[in-house]
Coordinates of C-alpha atoms in Angstrom, one line a residue:
Chain A
M1 CA 67.2 -9.6 -21.5
H2 CA 66.8 -5.9 -21.7
A3 CA 66.0 -4.9 -18.2
Q4 CA 68.9 -2.4 -18.1
Q5 CA 67.8 -0.6 -21.3
M6 CA 64.2 -0.4 -20.0
A7 CA 65.4 1.0 -16.7
D8 CA 67.5 3.6 -18.4
T9 CA 64.4 5.0 -20.1
H10 CA 62.2 5.0 -17.1
P11 CA 61.4 8.5 -15.9
G12 CA 61.2 7.5 -12.3
A13 CA 64.2 5.2 -12.1
R14 CA 66.9 7.3 -13.6
G15 CA 69.8 7.4 -11.3
R16 CA 68.1 4.8 -9.0
A17 CA 68.4 1.7 -11.1
N18 CA 71.6 0.0 -10.0
D19 CA 73.5 -2.8 -11.6
A20 CA 72.7 -5.2 -8.8
L21 CA 69.0 -4.7 -9.0
T22 CA 69.0 -5.0 -12.8
R23 CA 70.9 -8.3 -12.6
C24 CA 68.6 -9.4 -9.9
I25 CA 65.5 -8.7 -12.1
E26 CA 67.1 -10.6 -15.0
S27 CA 68.0 -13.5 -12.6
C28 CA 64.4 -13.7 -11.4
F29 CA 63.0 -14.2 -14.9
D30 CA 65.8 -16.4 -15.9
C31 CA 65.4 -18.6 -12.8
A32 CA 61.7 -18.8 -13.3
Q33 CA 62.2 -20.2 -16.8
A34 CA 65.0 -22.6 -15.7
C35 CA 62.9 -23.9 -12.8
T36 CA 59.9 -24.4 -15.0
S37 CA 62.1 -26.4 -17.4
C38 CA 63.8 -28.3 -14.6
A39 CA 60.4 -29.3 -13.1
D40 CA 59.3 -30.5 -16.5
A41 CA 62.5 -32.4 -17.1
C42 CA 62.2 -34.1 -13.6
L43 CA 58.7 -35.1 -14.6
S44 CA 60.2 -36.9 -17.7
E45 CA 62.6 -38.9 -15.6
R46 CA 62.1 -42.6 -14.9
S47 CA 62.8 -41.8 -11.3
V48 CA 60.1 -39.2 -11.1
A49 CA 58.8 -40.6 -7.8
E50 CA 62.1 -39.6 -6.2
L51 CA 62.0 -36.1 -7.6
R52 CA 58.6 -35.0 -6.2
Q53 CA 60.2 -32.5 -3.7
C54 CA 62.5 -31.2 -6.4
I55 CA 59.5 -30.6 -8.7
R56 CA 57.5 -28.8 -6.0
L57 CA 60.4 -26.6 -5.0
D58 CA 61.0 -25.8 -8.7
L59 CA 57.4 -24.8 -9.1
D60 CA 57.3 -22.8 -5.9
C61 CA 60.6 -21.1 -6.9
A62 CA 59.3 -20.3 -10.4
D63 CA 56.1 -18.7 -9.1
V64 CA 58.0 -16.6 -6.5
C65 CA 60.6 -15.5 -9.0
I66 CA 58.0 -14.2 -11.4
A67 CA 56.4 -12.2 -8.7
A68 CA 59.8 -10.9 -7.3
G69 CA 60.9 -10.0 -10.8
A70 CA 57.8 -8.0 -11.5
V71 CA 57.8 -6.2 -8.2
A72 CA 61.5 -5.4 -8.5
T73 CA 60.8 -4.0 -12.0
R74 CA 58.2 -1.5 -10.7
R75 CA 59.4 1.7 -9.1
T76 CA 57.0 1.7 -6.2
A77 CA 58.3 4.8 -4.4
N78 CA 59.5 4.5 -0.9
Q79 CA 58.8 0.8 -0.5
D80 CA 62.3 -0.5 -0.5
A81 CA 61.8 -2.4 2.8
L82 CA 59.0 -4.4 1.3
L83 CA 61.0 -5.0 -1.9
V84 CA 63.9 -6.3 0.1
Q85 CA 61.6 -8.6 2.1
M86 CA 60.2 -10.0 -1.2
L87 CA 63.7 -10.5 -2.6
E88 CA 64.9 -12.2 0.6
T89 CA 61.8 -14.5 0.5
C90 CA 62.6 -15.2 -3.1
A91 CA 66.3 -15.9 -2.2
G92 CA 65.0 -18.3 0.5
F93 CA 63.1 -20.3 -2.1
C94 CA 66.1 -20.2 -4.5
R95 CA 68.5 -21.5 -1.8
L96 CA 66.2 -24.3 -0.8
C97 CA 65.6 -25.2 -4.5
A98 CA 69.4 -25.2 -5.1
E99 CA 70.0 -27.6 -2.1
E100 CA 67.4 -30.0 -3.4
C101 CA 68.7 -29.9 -6.9
E102 CA 72.2 -30.6 -5.7
K103 CA 71.1 -33.9 -4.3
H104 CA 70.1 -35.0 -7.8
A105 CA 72.8 -33.2 -9.8
R106 CA 74.9 -36.4 -10.2
H107 CA 72.1 -38.2 -12.0
H108 CA 70.2 -35.4 -13.7
E109 CA 71.9 -32.9 -15.7
H110 CA 69.0 -30.4 -15.6
C111 CA 69.5 -30.3 -11.8
R112 CA 73.2 -29.7 -12.2
G113 CA 73.3 -26.1 -12.9
L114 CA 74.2 -24.5 -16.2
P115 CA 77.8 -24.7 -17.4
G116 CA 78.2 -20.9 -17.9
L117 CA 76.7 -20.2 -14.5
R118 CA 78.6 -22.8 -12.6
A119 CA 81.8 -21.1 -13.7
R120 CA 80.6 -18.0 -11.9
L121 CA 79.2 -19.7 -8.9
P122 CA 81.6 -21.7 -6.7
S123 CA 78.9 -23.8 -4.9
G124 CA 77.2 -24.9 -8.0
G125 CA 73.5 -25.8 -7.4
D126 CA 70.8 -25.0 -9.8
G127 CA 68.9 -22.3 -7.9
D128 CA 72.0 -21.0 -6.3
R129 CA 73.1 -19.2 -9.5
H130 CA 70.1 -17.0 -8.7
Y131 CA 70.4 -16.5 -5.0
R132 CA 73.8 -14.8 -5.1
P133 CA 72.9 -11.9 -7.4
L134 CA 69.7 -11.6 -5.4
A135 CA 71.6 -11.4 -2.2
R136 CA 73.8 -8.7 -3.6
A137 CA 70.8 -6.8 -4.8
V138 CA 69.3 -7.1 -1.3
D139 CA 72.5 -5.6 0.1
V140 CA 72.6 -2.8 -2.4
A141 CA 69.1 -1.8 -3.3
P142 CA 67.9 0.0 -0.2
T143 CA 70.9 2.3 0.0
S144 CA 70.8 3.4 -3.6
Chain B
M1 CA 36.3 -21.2 -5.0
H2 CA 36.9 -24.9 -4.4
A3 CA 40.2 -24.9 -2.5
Q4 CA 38.7 -26.8 0.4
Q5 CA 37.3 -29.6 -1.8
M6 CA 40.6 -29.9 -3.7
A7 CA 42.5 -30.0 -0.4
D8 CA 40.2 -32.8 0.9
T9 CA 41.1 -35.0 -2.0
H10 CA 44.8 -34.4 -1.9
P11 CA 46.7 -37.5 -0.7
G12 CA 49.4 -35.5 1.0
A13 CA 47.3 -32.9 2.6
R14 CA 44.6 -34.9 4.4
G15 CA 44.6 -33.9 8.0
R16 CA 47.0 -31.1 7.4
A17 CA 44.9 -28.7 5.4
N18 CA 43.3 -26.4 8.0
D19 CA 40.5 -23.9 7.5
A20 CA 42.7 -20.9 8.0
L21 CA 45.1 -22.0 5.3
T22 CA 42.3 -22.8 2.9
R23 CA 40.7 -19.4 3.5
C24 CA 44.1 -17.8 3.0
I25 CA 44.5 -19.5 -0.4
E26 CA 41.1 -18.4 -1.5
S27 CA 41.9 -14.8 -0.2
C28 CA 45.1 -14.8 -2.2
F29 CA 43.4 -15.5 -5.5
D30 CA 40.4 -13.3 -4.7
C31 CA 42.7 -10.4 -3.7
A32 CA 44.8 -10.8 -6.9
Q33 CA 41.6 -10.5 -9.0
A34 CA 40.3 -7.5 -7.0
C35 CA 43.7 -5.7 -7.1
T36 CA 43.9 -6.3 -10.9
S37 CA 40.4 -4.8 -11.2
C38 CA 41.2 -1.9 -8.8
A39 CA 44.3 -1.0 -10.8
D40 CA 42.3 -1.0 -14.0
A41 CA 39.6 1.1 -12.4
C42 CA 42.1 3.6 -11.1
L43 CA 43.5 3.8 -14.7
S44 CA 40.1 4.8 -15.9
E45 CA 39.7 7.6 -13.4
R46 CA 40.1 11.3 -14.5
S47 CA 42.4 11.7 -11.5
V48 CA 44.7 8.9 -12.7
A49 CA 47.7 11.0 -12.1
E50 CA 47.0 11.0 -8.3
L51 CA 46.5 7.3 -8.3
R52 CA 49.9 6.1 -9.6
Q53 CA 51.0 4.8 -6.3
C54 CA 47.7 3.0 -5.8
I55 CA 48.0 1.4 -9.2
R56 CA 51.6 0.2 -8.5
L57 CA 50.7 -1.2 -5.2
D58 CA 47.7 -2.9 -6.7
L59 CA 49.9 -4.5 -9.3
D60 CA 52.6 -5.6 -6.9
C61 CA 49.9 -7.0 -4.5
A62 CA 48.3 -8.9 -7.4
D63 CA 51.6 -10.5 -8.5
V64 CA 52.6 -11.5 -4.9
C65 CA 49.1 -12.8 -4.1
I66 CA 49.2 -15.1 -7.1
A67 CA 52.5 -16.5 -6.1
A68 CA 51.5 -16.9 -2.4
G69 CA 48.3 -18.6 -3.4
A70 CA 50.1 -21.1 -5.6
V71 CA 52.8 -21.8 -3.0
A72 CA 50.2 -22.2 -0.2
T73 CA 48.3 -24.6 -2.5
R74 CA 51.3 -26.9 -2.9
R75 CA 52.1 -29.3 -0.1
T76 CA 55.9 -28.8 -0.2
A77 CA 56.8 -31.0 2.7
N78 CA 58.6 -29.6 5.7
Q79 CA 58.9 -26.1 4.3
D80 CA 56.4 -24.4 6.6
A81 CA 59.0 -21.7 7.6
L82 CA 59.4 -20.6 4.1
L83 CA 55.6 -20.7 3.4
V84 CA 55.0 -18.5 6.5
Q85 CA 57.7 -16.1 5.3
M86 CA 56.0 -15.9 1.9
L87 CA 52.6 -15.3 3.5
E88 CA 54.0 -12.6 5.8
T89 CA 55.6 -10.9 2.8
C90 CA 52.3 -11.1 1.0
A91 CA 50.5 -9.7 4.0
G92 CA 52.9 -6.8 4.0
F93 CA 52.0 -5.9 0.4
C94 CA 48.3 -6.3 1.3
R95 CA 48.5 -4.0 4.3
L96 CA 50.4 -1.3 2.3
C97 CA 47.9 -1.6 -0.5
A98 CA 45.0 -1.3 1.9
E99 CA 46.5 1.8 3.5
E100 CA 46.9 3.4 0.1
C101 CA 43.4 2.5 -1.0
E102 CA 41.9 4.0 2.1
K103 CA 43.3 7.4 1.1
H104 CA 41.2 7.3 -2.0
A105 CA 38.2 5.4 -0.7
R106 CA 36.1 8.5 -0.3
H107 CA 36.3 9.4 -4.0
H108 CA 36.7 6.0 -5.6
E109 CA 34.3 3.2 -4.8
H110 CA 36.7 0.5 -6.2
C111 CA 39.2 1.6 -3.5
R112 CA 36.6 1.4 -0.8
G113 CA 36.5 -2.2 -0.1
L114 CA 33.6 -4.5 -1.0
P115 CA 30.4 -4.1 0.9
G116 CA 30.2 -7.7 2.2
L117 CA 33.8 -7.7 3.2
R118 CA 33.7 -4.4 5.0
A119 CA 31.1 -5.8 7.3
R120 CA 33.6 -8.5 8.3
L121 CA 36.6 -6.2 8.5
P122 CA 36.5 -3.3 11.0
S123 CA 39.2 -1.2 9.5
G124 CA 37.9 -1.4 6.0
G125 CA 40.6 -0.9 3.4
D126 CA 40.7 -2.8 0.1
G127 CA 43.6 -5.1 0.6
D128 CA 43.0 -5.4 4.3
R129 CA 40.2 -7.9 3.8
H130 CA 42.9 -10.1 2.7
Y131 CA 45.6 -9.5 5.3
R132 CA 43.6 -10.7 8.2
P133 CA 42.8 -14.2 7.0
L134 CA 46.5 -14.4 5.9
A135 CA 47.7 -13.4 9.3
R136 CA 45.5 -16.1 10.9
A137 CA 46.9 -18.6 8.5
V138 CA 50.4 -17.6 9.4
D139 CA 49.6 -18.2 13.0
V140 CA 48.0 -21.5 12.4
A141 CA 49.8 -23.1 9.5
P142 CA 53.2 -24.0 11.1
T143 CA 51.6 -25.8 14.0
S144 CA 49.2 -27.9 12.0
Chain C
M1 CA 35.2 -14.1 -5.2
H2 CA 34.2 -10.5 -5.6
A3 CA 34.7 -9.9 -9.4
Q4 CA 31.1 -8.7 -9.8
Q5 CA 31.4 -6.1 -7.0
M6 CA 34.7 -4.8 -8.4
A7 CA 33.2 -4.6 -11.9
D8 CA 30.2 -2.7 -10.6
T9 CA 32.5 0.0 -9.2
H10 CA 34.8 0.3 -12.3
P11 CA 34.2 3.6 -14.1
G12 CA 34.9 2.1 -17.5
A13 CA 33.0 -1.2 -17.1
R14 CA 29.6 0.1 -16.0
G15 CA 26.9 -1.3 -18.2
R16 CA 29.5 -3.4 -20.0
A17 CA 30.4 -6.1 -17.5
N18 CA 28.0 -8.9 -18.1
D19 CA 27.2 -11.9 -15.9
A20 CA 28.9 -14.4 -18.3
L21 CA 32.1 -12.5 -18.3
T22 CA 32.2 -12.1 -14.5
R23 CA 31.5 -15.8 -14.1
C24 CA 34.2 -16.5 -16.6
I25 CA 36.8 -14.4 -14.7
E26 CA 35.9 -16.1 -11.4
S27 CA 36.1 -19.5 -13.2
C28 CA 39.6 -18.6 -14.5
F29 CA 41.0 -17.9 -11.0
D30 CA 39.1 -20.8 -9.5
C31 CA 40.4 -23.2 -12.2
A32 CA 44.0 -22.0 -11.8
Q33 CA 43.9 -22.8 -8.1
A34 CA 42.2 -26.2 -8.6
C35 CA 44.6 -27.2 -11.4
T36 CA 47.6 -26.2 -9.1
S37 CA 46.1 -28.3 -6.4
C38 CA 45.3 -31.2 -8.8
A39 CA 48.9 -31.2 -10.1
D40 CA 50.3 -31.3 -6.6
A41 CA 47.9 -34.1 -5.6
C42 CA 49.0 -36.1 -8.7
L43 CA 52.6 -35.6 -7.6
S44 CA 51.7 -37.2 -4.3
E45 CA 50.2 -40.3 -5.8
R46 CA 52.1 -43.6 -5.9
S47 CA 51.2 -43.8 -9.6
V48 CA 52.8 -40.4 -10.3
A49 CA 54.6 -41.9 -13.3
E50 CA 51.3 -42.5 -15.0
L51 CA 50.1 -39.0 -14.3
R52 CA 52.9 -37.0 -15.9
Q53 CA 50.7 -35.7 -18.8
C54 CA 47.9 -34.8 -16.3
I55 CA 50.4 -32.8 -14.2
R56 CA 51.7 -31.0 -17.3
L57 CA 48.2 -30.1 -18.5
D58 CA 47.2 -29.0 -15.1
L59 CA 50.3 -26.7 -14.9
D60 CA 49.7 -25.4 -18.4
C61 CA 46.0 -24.8 -17.7
A62 CA 46.8 -23.0 -14.4
D63 CA 49.2 -20.6 -16.2
V64 CA 46.8 -19.9 -19.0
C65 CA 43.9 -19.4 -16.7
I66 CA 45.7 -16.8 -14.6
A67 CA 46.6 -14.8 -17.7
A68 CA 43.1 -15.2 -19.1
G69 CA 41.5 -14.1 -15.8
A70 CA 43.7 -11.0 -15.6
V71 CA 43.2 -10.0 -19.2
A72 CA 39.4 -10.5 -18.9
T73 CA 39.4 -8.4 -15.7
R74 CA 41.0 -5.4 -17.5
R75 CA 38.8 -3.2 -19.7
T76 CA 41.2 -2.8 -22.6
A77 CA 38.9 -0.8 -24.9
N78 CA 38.0 -2.2 -28.3
Q79 CA 40.1 -5.3 -28.0
D80 CA 37.2 -7.8 -27.7
A81 CA 38.5 -9.9 -30.6
L82 CA 41.8 -10.5 -28.8
L83 CA 40.0 -11.2 -25.5
V84 CA 37.8 -13.7 -27.2
Q85 CA 40.9 -15.4 -28.8
M86 CA 42.5 -15.6 -25.4
L87 CA 39.4 -17.1 -23.8
E88 CA 39.1 -19.6 -26.6
T89 CA 42.7 -20.6 -26.2
C90 CA 42.1 -20.9 -22.4
A91 CA 39.0 -23.0 -23.1
G92 CA 41.1 -25.3 -25.3
F93 CA 43.5 -25.9 -22.4
C94 CA 40.6 -26.5 -20.0
R95 CA 39.0 -29.0 -22.4
L96 CA 42.2 -30.9 -22.9
C97 CA 42.9 -30.9 -19.2
A98 CA 39.4 -32.1 -18.5
E99 CA 39.8 -35.0 -21.0
E100 CA 43.0 -36.1 -19.3
C101 CA 41.6 -35.8 -15.8
E102 CA 38.6 -37.9 -16.8
K103 CA 40.9 -40.8 -17.6
H104 CA 42.1 -40.8 -14.0
A105 CA 38.9 -39.8 -12.2
R106 CA 38.0 -43.4 -11.2
H107 CA 41.3 -43.7 -9.2
H108 CA 42.0 -40.2 -8.1
E109 CA 39.4 -38.1 -6.5
H110 CA 41.2 -34.9 -7.2
C111 CA 40.8 -35.6 -10.9
R112 CA 37.2 -36.4 -10.5
G113 CA 35.7 -32.9 -10.5
L114 CA 34.3 -31.2 -7.5
P115 CA 31.0 -32.4 -6.2
G116 CA 29.1 -29.1 -6.4
L117 CA 30.5 -28.5 -9.9
R118 CA 29.7 -31.9 -11.3
A119 CA 26.1 -31.3 -10.5
R120 CA 26.2 -28.4 -12.8
L121 CA 28.3 -30.0 -15.5
P122 CA 26.8 -33.1 -17.2
S123 CA 30.1 -34.3 -18.6
G124 CA 32.0 -34.2 -15.4
G125 CA 35.8 -33.7 -16.0
D126 CA 37.9 -31.5 -13.8
G127 CA 38.7 -28.7 -16.2
D128 CA 35.4 -28.9 -17.9
R129 CA 33.7 -27.1 -15.1
H130 CA 35.6 -24.2 -16.4
Y131 CA 35.3 -24.5 -20.1
R132 CA 31.5 -24.1 -20.2
P133 CA 31.3 -20.7 -18.5
L134 CA 34.2 -19.6 -20.6
A135 CA 32.5 -20.6 -23.8
R136 CA 29.4 -18.7 -22.7
A137 CA 31.5 -15.6 -22.0
V138 CA 33.1 -16.0 -25.4
D139 CA 29.6 -16.0 -27.0
V140 CA 28.4 -13.0 -25.0
A141 CA 31.4 -10.7 -24.4
P142 CA 32.0 -9.3 -27.9
T143 CA 28.4 -8.2 -28.4
S144 CA 28.0 -6.4 -25.1
Chain D
M1 CA 68.7 -16.5 -20.4
H2 CA 69.5 -20.2 -20.3
A3 CA 66.5 -21.7 -22.0
Q4 CA 68.7 -23.5 -24.6
Q5 CA 71.0 -25.2 -22.0
M6 CA 68.0 -26.3 -20.0
A7 CA 66.3 -27.7 -23.1
D8 CA 69.5 -29.6 -24.0
T9 CA 69.4 -31.5 -20.6
H10 CA 65.7 -32.3 -20.8
P11 CA 65.1 -36.0 -21.3
G12 CA 61.9 -35.5 -23.3
A13 CA 63.0 -32.6 -25.4
R14 CA 66.3 -33.8 -26.9
G15 CA 66.2 -33.5 -30.6
R16 CA 62.9 -31.7 -30.4
A17 CA 63.8 -28.4 -29.0
N18 CA 64.5 -26.2 -31.9
D19 CA 66.3 -22.8 -32.1
A20 CA 63.1 -20.9 -33.0
L21 CA 61.2 -22.3 -30.0
T22 CA 64.0 -21.6 -27.7
R23 CA 64.3 -18.0 -28.9
C24 CA 60.5 -17.7 -28.6
I25 CA 60.6 -18.8 -24.9
E26 CA 63.3 -16.3 -24.1
S27 CA 61.4 -13.6 -26.0
C28 CA 58.3 -14.3 -24.0
F29 CA 60.1 -13.8 -20.6
D30 CA 62.1 -10.9 -22.0
C31 CA 58.9 -9.2 -23.3
A32 CA 57.0 -9.8 -20.1
Q33 CA 59.8 -7.9 -18.2
A34 CA 60.0 -5.1 -20.8
C35 CA 56.2 -4.7 -20.8
T36 CA 56.1 -4.6 -17.0
S37 CA 58.8 -1.9 -17.1
C38 CA 57.1 0.1 -19.9
A39 CA 53.8 0.1 -18.1
D40 CA 55.5 1.4 -15.0
A41 CA 57.4 4.0 -17.0
C42 CA 54.1 5.1 -18.6
L43 CA 52.6 5.5 -15.1
S44 CA 55.5 7.8 -14.2
E45 CA 54.9 10.2 -17.2
R46 CA 53.1 13.5 -16.8
S47 CA 50.9 12.5 -19.7
V48 CA 49.8 9.3 -18.0
A49 CA 46.2 10.1 -18.9
E50 CA 47.0 9.7 -22.6
L51 CA 48.9 6.4 -21.9
R52 CA 46.1 4.4 -20.3
Q53 CA 45.6 2.1 -23.3
C54 CA 49.4 1.6 -23.6
I55 CA 49.5 0.6 -19.9
R56 CA 46.6 -1.8 -20.3
L57 CA 48.1 -3.4 -23.3
D58 CA 51.5 -3.7 -21.7
L59 CA 49.9 -5.4 -18.6
D60 CA 47.9 -7.7 -20.8
C61 CA 50.9 -8.5 -22.9
A62 CA 53.1 -9.2 -19.8
D63 CA 50.5 -11.6 -18.4
V64 CA 50.0 -13.5 -21.7
C65 CA 53.8 -13.7 -22.3
I66 CA 54.5 -15.2 -18.9
A67 CA 51.9 -17.9 -19.6
A68 CA 53.1 -18.5 -23.2
G69 CA 56.7 -18.8 -22.0
A70 CA 55.8 -21.3 -19.4
V71 CA 53.6 -23.4 -21.7
A72 CA 56.3 -23.3 -24.4
T73 CA 58.9 -24.5 -21.9
R74 CA 56.9 -27.6 -20.9
R75 CA 57.1 -30.6 -23.2
T76 CA 53.4 -31.5 -23.1
A77 CA 53.4 -34.4 -25.5
N78 CA 51.3 -34.2 -28.6
Q79 CA 49.8 -30.8 -27.9
D80 CA 51.5 -28.8 -30.5
A81 CA 48.2 -27.5 -31.9
L82 CA 47.3 -25.9 -28.6
L83 CA 50.9 -24.6 -28.1
V84 CA 50.7 -22.9 -31.5
Q85 CA 47.3 -21.4 -30.7
M86 CA 48.7 -20.0 -27.4
L87 CA 51.7 -18.6 -29.2
E88 CA 49.5 -17.0 -31.9
T89 CA 47.3 -15.5 -29.2
C90 CA 50.5 -14.2 -27.5
A91 CA 51.7 -12.8 -30.8
G92 CA 48.4 -11.0 -31.3
F93 CA 48.8 -9.2 -27.9
C94 CA 52.5 -8.4 -28.8
R95 CA 51.5 -6.9 -32.2
L96 CA 48.7 -4.8 -30.7
C97 CA 51.0 -3.6 -27.9
A98 CA 53.7 -2.7 -30.5
E99 CA 51.2 -0.7 -32.5
E100 CA 50.1 1.2 -29.4
C101 CA 53.7 1.8 -28.3
E102 CA 54.7 3.1 -31.7
K103 CA 52.1 6.0 -31.3
H104 CA 54.0 7.2 -28.2
A105 CA 57.6 6.3 -29.3
R106 CA 58.4 9.8 -30.4
H107 CA 57.7 11.2 -26.9
H108 CA 58.5 8.3 -24.7
E109 CA 61.8 6.4 -25.0
H110 CA 60.5 3.4 -23.1
C111 CA 57.9 2.9 -25.8
R112 CA 60.5 3.3 -28.6
G113 CA 61.9 -0.2 -28.6
L114 CA 65.3 -1.1 -27.4
P115 CA 68.3 0.0 -29.4
G116 CA 69.8 -3.4 -29.9
L117 CA 66.5 -4.9 -30.8
R118 CA 65.5 -2.2 -33.2
A119 CA 68.6 -3.0 -35.3
R120 CA 67.2 -6.5 -35.7
L121 CA 63.6 -5.5 -36.3
P122 CA 62.8 -3.3 -39.3
S123 CA 59.5 -2.1 -38.1
G124 CA 60.6 -1.0 -34.7
G125 CA 57.8 -1.1 -32.2
D126 CA 58.2 -2.2 -28.6
G127 CA 56.3 -5.5 -28.6
D128 CA 57.2 -6.2 -32.2
R129 CA 60.6 -7.3 -31.2
H130 CA 58.8 -10.2 -29.7
Y131 CA 56.2 -11.0 -32.3
R132 CA 58.7 -11.9 -35.0
P133 CA 60.5 -14.7 -33.1
L134 CA 57.2 -15.9 -31.9
A135 CA 55.8 -16.1 -35.5
R136 CA 58.9 -18.1 -36.5
A137 CA 58.4 -20.5 -33.7
V138 CA 54.8 -20.9 -34.7
D139 CA 55.9 -21.8 -38.2
V140 CA 58.5 -24.3 -37.0
A141 CA 57.2 -25.8 -33.8
P142 CA 54.5 -28.1 -35.1
T143 CA 56.7 -29.7 -37.7
S144 CA 59.5 -30.6 -35.3

């Protein structure tokens, strides 16, 4: 994705866009796509009846990530408190989604997390790849 | 909208869907449309340069409302705490958006709130019509 | 919803917003919510394995309806051809979703269409309630 | 993004996901983020009054790209015709958005297209980076 390049050309964001926020934005859109895909893959499984909760959390997480990614992209001046609240809410959905995915990760590869991401994320779950950069952004964004 | 009829036919929501939550869902989608329209109307104003913050908050609010409406529609079992957090976050964006709209309400009718809604809402702002039913849902949802 | 009141206060839409387009916008958001609810209700059914295609079409339809509703809300000057193309695409998803829902309407009330809507729509299916106003908007919008 | 890895683990998509479709999905989410950012950057410009149409097209394009990306991610069996129609509609918005952005590219860097992308795309415009992979996917998807 090109969130960094776009931020660099934004007249209101220069000097304010930080790496953590940019990674967070990219993670939001990435996670939304991955959750949409995971929900659809779960729907294709024979054991779909056991994956209902996973599908619902995937869909919730995808919707919240899209909104969080768009809000974090906008430079709505002086509203950092609300942005952080939105990112924390988003991180909550990601964490829950990761916990649910981990239960199925042994049987369903799409719930297992992505190889390249797992290398970077010790605890492994699907949504969790996303929560950690979010959490860092939450720490960093309001002070920047 | 038909959120109530849909909820009444949902095998997992029977007895659990409450009026406040249903109104909240409808308010979310209604508010998303109204905010999209208000942002576009602001863009059409001669004084668009003074309405930048209003446009951004409208767009943020629309994105968060769509996500909140979808999450509130789903019956993701046992996740009431996260649903309430999402609705409270959404209510925060609605409140901020209402405060900004009220600054422009004298000059721009689209920021003034809708006639039928203002009769029901003492304090008047555009997004505020939405925050109150949300807040009620937040009170009620976790106990139902 | 309040799409009409918002359109009436839009500086760029006065005299251009027509009833069919307003109904179309409201139908888009209404249908998105109903499809999200129908998908979730299908997920709750014992026979979820037979409803996979219905769930997918519901989710596709919800996503496309949200986008169509937002695009139709904006007054993007001189782009009627693209708006009509988007509404026709949306109508295609609604029609397909309605056909799939009708297959399950005998067993699943949430796929049956909503009582008040069925009275207005001879052919009955779930998404179809939405396609017809859309089609009218498609006829009317570009000439207004 | 990780669309390819997710597709590789999807039980219904194995052997069906093709490179063009995967690139198309990633382009949709990438373009949605970039258009959201470009709209917000345009809002920050002194000459915002001259950028209204660019902002509207950016917002339309972002909404349609999110929907197209989600629909293309799902493996809704046998609905390739409708998927192609959605991608073509999306490509129409991207093309229009690129044409508008090119008018402002001399003055506004965020409308200029991203350095890395421009190297890959002869004609340069902002949205255009997106249209071309989409068009390839449209050619390829229905035959896969």
